[in-house]
Amino acid sequence: MSNVSLQAVRGMNDILPEEAGLWLWFEDVVRDWLHGYGYRNIRMPLVEPTSLFKRAIGEVTDIVEKEMYSFEDSLNGDQLTLRPEGTASCVRAVLQHNMLYNAPQRLYYSGPMFRHERPQKGRYRQFHQVGVEALGFAGPDIDAEQILMCARLWRMLGIRDVTLQLNTLGDAAARQRHRDKLIAWFEQHKETLDADASRRLYSNPLRILDSKNPAMQEIIAAAPKLMDELEDEALQHFEAVQAVLKRHGIAYEINPRLVRGLDYYNRTVFEWVTTRLGAQGTICAGGRYDGLVEQIGGKPAPAMGFAMGVERLLALLQDDGMPLPRPEVDVYVVHQGELACQFASRVAESLRDDKLRVVMHCGGGGFKSQMKKADASGAVCAVIIGDDEAQVNEVSVKPMQGGEQVRVALSGLTECINNILKS
Ligand code: ATP
Ligand code: MG
């Protein structure tokens, strides 16, 4: 055995119990929120054939070009990838199980995603998303519903200071016209393009608009606008989404430069952004992807979805001074003596029957050291049992936040504890 200490893979984090409490609370809120809109849970594998992501996300995207954990299964030679996002897997599953056969689907999933990026605050190599996909819906109503859903979640979580950025990417023909004009435009400014942009000039010129290189901002700002190419139908769709948002008082900003990093989007795209997390300010992003189902081999079906970055959302909540989640333990049972020990485990079991969360002291020691452990456990009260108490089926109860220690019969114990929990 080597004595090099073993560490987690860089950019892949342990979530320790103190923080996991916040995750559990968040997951509860999110589940209630999703079920409030009729979304149903789906769980896909963490590993998929590499070809799925290449086909769905696009060969010339940051994700496929440089961020995927791809490998060959040494046992059978299959080309596999740790999922970098959920939409491709979700659509694959929906098609494989013929789920669009007779009804549209509202689906959600959550879990880890993997991207080989440079780790920094808000950017990790294993991170978590909650993803929402509505498949088989063509109209602007579902686009608006998903954006309204997000606004509700921010209210449920107490998140303020996030703004909604909105854009439309139009349909295939308009995008093709725009693409041709973009290539012509950037060809005229070849000397200003950086290496990334030159490489993408013919493969993915739309992505050049997303560049943060200051030297290119001027030619980007003056580049041909997709908005000028849009067909009436796409424009009306976009207007209809906006009309619903206005009716519901959802503020938004139209950002013509919002193009998203994945190839499958068309029409409505959006991002929720905060300025409070530094450069990694996008907490939620999504859009319409009407072409993807067909691209993955299904009968054409329109669709719309989004994903939130859980680490970034939780960082925002912590920055806001999240109220502490409720204690995880109600009762710590302290006991000393042979008879007391037997009685104590009966008491603990009966409290659990009454839905209380009980830690039974294990490992011996005097009352004083056991009480210290009770304190450290975060329990709301201690139940204290000595042999004399055990002999008469009674226990002592001490509120850990201060207050009288009282002696009660076993029959009145749950009520006594519940009163302390309520106070
Ligand atoms: P970014 O522009 O920040 O790289 P993206 O466009 O690559 O984001 P999406 O693929 O749209 O991100 O994923 C949706 C959300 O998942 C993002 O808005 C973000 O909150 C979160 N996310 C994406 N990549 C990471 C990462 N490496 N670490 C943590 N969260 C991430
Ligand atoms: Mg990215």
Coordinates of C-alpha atoms and ligand atoms in Angstrom, one line a residue, residues 62-63 67 115 117 123 127 207 260-262 312, ligand 2:
D62 CA -17.8 23.5 -25.5
I63 CA -19.3 20.5 -23.8
E67 CA -15.8 19.0 -21.3
R115 CA -18.0 18.3 -17.0
E117 CA -14.0 22.4 -16.6
R123 CA -18.1 25.7 -11.4
F127 CA -22.2 19.3 -10.0
R207 CA -21.3 30.8 -30.7
R260 CA -27.0 29.1 -25.1
G261 CA -24.1 26.7 -25.4
L262 CA -26.0 23.6 -26.8
R312 CA -25.1 27.9 -7.3
Ligands
MG2 MG -20.6 25.7 -19.5

